[in-house]
JSON list of C-alpha atoms in Angstrom, two decimals:
[
{"chain": "A", "resi": 124, "resn": "TRP", "atom": "CA", "xyz": [58.47, -55.62, 40.41]},
{"chain": "A", "resi": 125, "resn": "TRP", "atom": "CA", "xyz": [60.64, -58.35, 41.92]},
{"chain": "A", "resi": 126, "resn": "ASN", "atom": "CA", "xyz": [59.41, -61.09, 39.52]},
{"chain": "A", "resi": 127, "resn": "ASP", "atom": "CA", "xyz": [60.32, -58.83, 36.63]},
{"chain": "A", "resi": 128, "resn": "LEU", "atom": "CA", "xyz": [63.79, -58.26, 37.93]},
{"chain": "A", "resi": 129, "resn": "VAL", "atom": "CA", "xyz": [64.72, -61.81, 38.85]},
{"chain": "A", "resi": 130, "resn": "SER", "atom": "CA", "xyz": [62.88, -63.59, 36.12]},
{"chain": "A", "resi": 131, "resn": "SER", "atom": "CA", "xyz": [65.80, -62.74, 33.95]},
{"chain": "A", "resi": 132, "resn": "LYS", "atom": "CA", "xyz": [68.20, -65.61, 33.69]},
{"chain": "A", "resi": 133, "resn": "ASN", "atom": "CA", "xyz": [70.99, -63.12, 33.73]},
{"chain": "A", "resi": 134, "resn": "LEU", "atom": "CA", "xyz": [70.56, -62.62, 37.53]},
{"chain": "A", "resi": 135, "resn": "SER", "atom": "CA", "xyz": [70.08, -66.23, 38.46]},
{"chain": "A", "resi": 136, "resn": "PHE", "atom": "CA", "xyz": [73.09, -65.90, 40.94]},
{"chain": "A", "resi": 137, "resn": "ALA", "atom": "CA", "xyz": [71.40, -63.16, 43.01]},
{"chain": "A", "resi": 138, "resn": "ARG", "atom": "CA", "xyz": [70.07, -63.97, 46.43]},
{"chain": "A", "resi": 139, "resn": "ASP", "atom": "CA", "xyz": [66.29, -63.75, 46.92]},
{"chain": "A", "resi": 140, "resn": "ARG", "atom": "CA", "xyz": [66.10, -61.43, 49.89]},
{"chain": "A", "resi": 141, "resn": "LEU", "atom": "CA", "xyz": [62.94, -59.59, 49.22]},
{"chain": "A", "resi": 142, "resn": "VAL", "atom": "CA", "xyz": [60.96, -60.83, 52.19]},
{"chain": "A", "resi": 143, "resn": "GLU", "atom": "CA", "xyz": [63.97, -60.31, 54.47]},
{"chain": "A", "resi": 144, "resn": "CYS", "atom": "CA", "xyz": [64.45, -56.73, 53.29]},
{"chain": "A", "resi": 145, "resn": "TYR", "atom": "CA", "xyz": [60.75, -55.97, 53.63]},
{"chain": "A", "resi": 146, "resn": "PHE", "atom": "CA", "xyz": [60.78, -57.21, 57.25]},
{"chain": "A", "resi": 147, "resn": "TRP", "atom": "CA", "xyz": [63.87, -54.97, 57.96]},
{"chain": "A", "resi": 148, "resn": "MET", "atom": "CA", "xyz": [61.93, -51.98, 56.63]},
{"chain": "A", "resi": 149, "resn": "LEU", "atom": "CA", "xyz": [58.78, -53.02, 58.52]},
{"chain": "A", "resi": 150, "resn": "GLY", "atom": "CA", "xyz": [60.83, -52.64, 61.71]},
{"chain": "A", "resi": 151, "resn": "VAL", "atom": "CA", "xyz": [61.87, -49.17, 60.67]},
{"chain": "A", "resi": 152, "resn": "TYR", "atom": "CA", "xyz": [58.55, -47.93, 59.25]},
{"chain": "A", "resi": 153, "resn": "PHE", "atom": "CA", "xyz": [55.98, -49.87, 61.10]},
{"chain": "A", "resi": 154, "resn": "GLU", "atom": "CA", "xyz": [53.15, -47.33, 61.09]},
{"chain": "A", "resi": 155, "resn": "PRO", "atom": "CA", "xyz": [50.57, -47.90, 58.32]},
{"chain": "A", "resi": 156, "resn": "TYR", "atom": "CA", "xyz": [50.99, -44.28, 56.97]},
{"chain": "A", "resi": 157, "resn": "TYR", "atom": "CA", "xyz": [54.66, -45.02, 56.12]},
{"chain": "A", "resi": 158, "resn": "SER", "atom": "CA", "xyz": [53.77, -47.58, 53.54]},
{"chain": "A", "resi": 159, "resn": "ARG", "atom": "CA", "xyz": [55.27, -45.56, 50.69]},
{"chain": "A", "resi": 160, "resn": "ALA", "atom": "CA", "xyz": [58.53, -45.11, 52.47]},
{"chain": "A", "resi": 161, "resn": "ARG", "atom": "CA", "xyz": [58.50, -48.87, 53.38]},
{"chain": "A", "resi": 162, "resn": "VAL", "atom": "CA", "xyz": [58.07, -49.87, 49.76]},
{"chain": "A", "resi": 163, "resn": "ILE", "atom": "CA", "xyz": [60.82, -47.39, 48.46]},
{"chain": "A", "resi": 164, "resn": "ALA", "atom": "CA", "xyz": [63.29, -48.42, 51.14]},
{"chain": "A", "resi": 165, "resn": "THR", "atom": "CA", "xyz": [62.69, -52.13, 50.51]},
{"chain": "A", "resi": 166, "resn": "LYS", "atom": "CA", "xyz": [63.34, -51.72, 46.79]},
{"chain": "A", "resi": 167, "resn": "VAL", "atom": "CA", "xyz": [66.51, -49.72, 47.46]},
{"chain": "A", "resi": 168, "resn": "ILE", "atom": "CA", "xyz": [67.78, -52.37, 49.92]},
{"chain": "A", "resi": 169, "resn": "VAL", "atom": "CA", "xyz": [66.98, -55.22, 47.54]},
{"chain": "A", "resi": 170, "resn": "LEU", "atom": "CA", "xyz": [68.70, -53.45, 44.60]},
{"chain": "A", "resi": 171, "resn": "THR", "atom": "CA", "xyz": [71.70, -52.90, 46.81]},
{"chain": "A", "resi": 172, "resn": "SER", "atom": "CA", "xyz": [71.66, -56.56, 47.81]},
{"chain": "A", "resi": 173, "resn": "ILE", "atom": "CA", "xyz": [71.74, -57.57, 44.13]},
{"chain": "A", "resi": 174, "resn": "LEU", "atom": "CA", "xyz": [74.42, -55.06, 43.42]},
{"chain": "A", "resi": 175, "resn": "ASP", "atom": "CA", "xyz": [76.49, -56.66, 46.29]},
{"chain": "A", "resi": 176, "resn": "ASP", "atom": "CA", "xyz": [76.01, -60.03, 44.63]},
{"chain": "A", "resi": 177, "resn": "ILE", "atom": "CA", "xyz": [77.12, -58.66, 41.23]},
{"chain": "A", "resi": 178, "resn": "TYR", "atom": "CA", "xyz": [80.31, -57.21, 42.72]},
{"chain": "A", "resi": 179, "resn": "ASP", "atom": "CA", "xyz": [81.24, -59.86, 45.21]},
{"chain": "A", "resi": 180, "resn": "VAL", "atom": "CA", "xyz": [80.09, -63.10, 43.47]},
{"chain": "A", "resi": 181, "resn": "TYR", "atom": "CA", "xyz": [79.78, -62.84, 39.75]},
{"chain": "A", "resi": 182, "resn": "SER", "atom": "CA", "xyz": [81.59, -59.92, 38.01]},
{"chain": "A", "resi": 183, "resn": "THR", "atom": "CA", "xyz": [85.19, -59.50, 37.12]},
{"chain": "A", "resi": 184, "resn": "LEU", "atom": "CA", "xyz": [87.13, -56.37, 38.18]},
{"chain": "A", "resi": 185, "resn": "GLU", "atom": "CA", "xyz": [86.80, -54.84, 34.75]},
{"chain": "A", "resi": 186, "resn": "GLU", "atom": "CA", "xyz": [83.05, -55.51, 34.60]},
{"chain": "A", "resi": 187, "resn": "SER", "atom": "CA", "xyz": [82.65, -54.01, 38.11]},
{"chain": "A", "resi": 188, "resn": "GLN", "atom": "CA", "xyz": [84.45, -50.88, 37.06]},
{"chain": "A", "resi": 189, "resn": "ARG", "atom": "CA", "xyz": [82.17, -50.47, 33.99]},
{"chain": "A", "resi": 190, "resn": "LEU", "atom": "CA", "xyz": [79.08, -50.85, 36.19]},
{"chain": "A", "resi": 191, "resn": "THR", "atom": "CA", "xyz": [80.44, -48.35, 38.73]},
{"chain": "A", "resi": 192, "resn": "GLU", "atom": "CA", "xyz": [81.11, -45.87, 36.01]},
{"chain": "A", "resi": 193, "resn": "ALA", "atom": "CA", "xyz": [77.64, -46.40, 34.53]},
{"chain": "A", "resi": 194, "resn": "ILE", "atom": "CA", "xyz": [76.03, -45.87, 37.89]},
{"chain": "A", "resi": 195, "resn": "GLN", "atom": "CA", "xyz": [78.01, -42.70, 38.44]},
{"chain": "A", "resi": 196, "resn": "ARG", "atom": "CA", "xyz": [76.89, -41.38, 35.10]},
{"chain": "A", "resi": 197, "resn": "TRP", "atom": "CA", "xyz": [73.30, -42.42, 35.76]},
{"chain": "A", "resi": 198, "resn": "ASP", "atom": "CA", "xyz": [72.39, -42.48, 32.12]},
{"chain": "A", "resi": 199, "resn": "ALA", "atom": "CA", "xyz": [70.58, -45.27, 30.34]},
{"chain": "A", "resi": 200, "resn": "LYS", "atom": "CA", "xyz": [72.41, -44.61, 27.13]},
{"chain": "A", "resi": 201, "resn": "VAL", "atom": "CA", "xyz": [75.62, -46.17, 28.60]},
{"chain": "A", "resi": 202, "resn": "VAL", "atom": "CA", "xyz": [73.96, -49.57, 28.94]},
{"chain": "A", "resi": 203, "resn": "HIS", "atom": "CA", "xyz": [75.62, -50.86, 25.81]},
{"chain": "A", "resi": 204, "resn": "GLN", "atom": "CA", "xyz": [79.03, -50.62, 27.65]},
{"chain": "A", "resi": 205, "resn": "LEU", "atom": "CA", "xyz": [77.93, -53.21, 30.20]},
{"chain": "A", "resi": 206, "resn": "PRO", "atom": "CA", "xyz": [78.06, -57.02, 29.96]},
{"chain": "A", "resi": 207, "resn": "GLU", "atom": "CA", "xyz": [74.80, -58.65, 28.93]},
{"chain": "A", "resi": 208, "resn": "TYR", "atom": "CA", "xyz": [73.92, -59.89, 32.45]},
{"chain": "A", "resi": 209, "resn": "MET", "atom": "CA", "xyz": [74.31, -56.37, 34.00]},
{"chain": "A", "resi": 210, "resn": "LYS", "atom": "CA", "xyz": [72.14, -54.63, 31.36]},
{"chain": "A", "resi": 211, "resn": "ASP", "atom": "CA", "xyz": [68.75, -55.78, 32.92]},
{"chain": "A", "resi": 212, "resn": "TYR", "atom": "CA", "xyz": [69.91, -54.84, 36.39]},
{"chain": "A", "resi": 213, "resn": "TYR", "atom": "CA", "xyz": [71.20, -51.39, 35.33]},
{"chain": "A", "resi": 214, "resn": "LEU", "atom": "CA", "xyz": [68.02, -50.52, 33.40]},
{"chain": "A", "resi": 215, "resn": "LYS", "atom": "CA", "xyz": [65.81, -51.80, 36.24]},
{"chain": "A", "resi": 216, "resn": "LEU", "atom": "CA", "xyz": [67.82, -49.69, 38.71]},
{"chain": "A", "resi": 217, "resn": "ILE", "atom": "CA", "xyz": [67.25, -46.51, 36.60]},
{"chain": "A", "resi": 218, "resn": "HIS", "atom": "CA", "xyz": [63.61, -47.35, 35.96]},
{"chain": "A", "resi": 219, "resn": "THR", "atom": "CA", "xyz": [62.89, -47.97, 39.63]},
{"chain": "A", "resi": 220, "resn": "PHE", "atom": "CA", "xyz": [64.27, -44.59, 40.58]},
{"chain": "A", "resi": 221, "resn": "GLU", "atom": "CA", "xyz": [62.08, -42.94, 37.95]},
{"chain": "A", "resi": 222, "resn": "GLU", "atom": "CA", "xyz": [59.11, -44.68, 39.50]},
{"chain": "A", "resi": 223, "resn": "PHE", "atom": "CA", "xyz": [60.18, -43.26, 42.89]},
{"chain": "A", "resi": 224, "resn": "GLU", "atom": "CA", "xyz": [60.06, -39.71, 41.33]},
{"chain": "A", "resi": 225, "resn": "ASP", "atom": "CA", "xyz": [56.62, -40.54, 40.00]},
{"chain": "A", "resi": 226, "resn": "LEU", "atom": "CA", "xyz": [55.47, -41.54, 43.49]},
{"chain": "A", "resi": 227, "resn": "LEU", "atom": "CA", "xyz": [56.63, -38.34, 45.15]},
{"chain": "A", "resi": 228, "resn": "ALA", "atom": "CA", "xyz": [54.95, -34.97, 45.20]},
{"chain": "A", "resi": 229, "resn": "SER", "atom": "CA", "xyz": [56.61, -32.16, 43.31]},
{"chain": "A", "resi": 230, "resn": "ASP", "atom": "CA", "xyz": [58.04, -30.72, 46.58]},
{"chain": "A", "resi": 231, "resn": "GLU", "atom": "CA", "xyz": [59.55, -34.08, 47.58]},
{"chain": "A", "resi": 232, "resn": "LYS", "atom": "CA", "xyz": [61.36, -34.93, 44.26]},
{"chain": "A", "resi": 233, "resn": "TYR", "atom": "CA", "xyz": [64.60, -33.39, 45.50]},
{"chain": "A", "resi": 234, "resn": "ARG", "atom": "CA", "xyz": [65.06, -36.42, 47.77]},
{"chain": "A", "resi": 235, "resn": "ILE", "atom": "CA", "xyz": [65.78, -38.60, 44.75]},
{"chain": "A", "resi": 236, "resn": "THR", "atom": "CA", "xyz": [68.95, -36.62, 44.03]},
{"chain": "A", "resi": 237, "resn": "TYR", "atom": "CA", "xyz": [70.29, -37.53, 47.48]},
{"chain": "A", "resi": 238, "resn": "LEU", "atom": "CA", "xyz": [69.28, -41.18, 46.96]},
{"chain": "A", "resi": 239, "resn": "LYS", "atom": "CA", "xyz": [71.13, -41.36, 43.61]},
{"chain": "A", "resi": 240, "resn": "GLU", "atom": "CA", "xyz": [74.24, -39.74, 45.19]},
{"chain": "A", "resi": 241, "resn": "ALA", "atom": "CA", "xyz": [74.26, -42.26, 48.02]}
]
């Protein structure tokens, strides 16, 4: 998952914080039966870290506004409105949340809605 995301030359500016984020989540969800929550939370924190790098380090104000609007819409069809380097990140963000939905049981899928809103 991580290698697919950062192998793109478009995100070369992003910090590699996967191990750090995993250890944060290991402190929160340390019991073995919380492995699924640990993986999901780690991915969310890593994606948030990359998003922080995009906003704070690399993008212009206009590009940041376009990314914010795309995330608020939560639709892969708006990817053409984003700069080239943001497209991989945005599609990976949407795809990762789809993977989360696949991991959850049908009575747990409502949680993804709250995660998207946050």
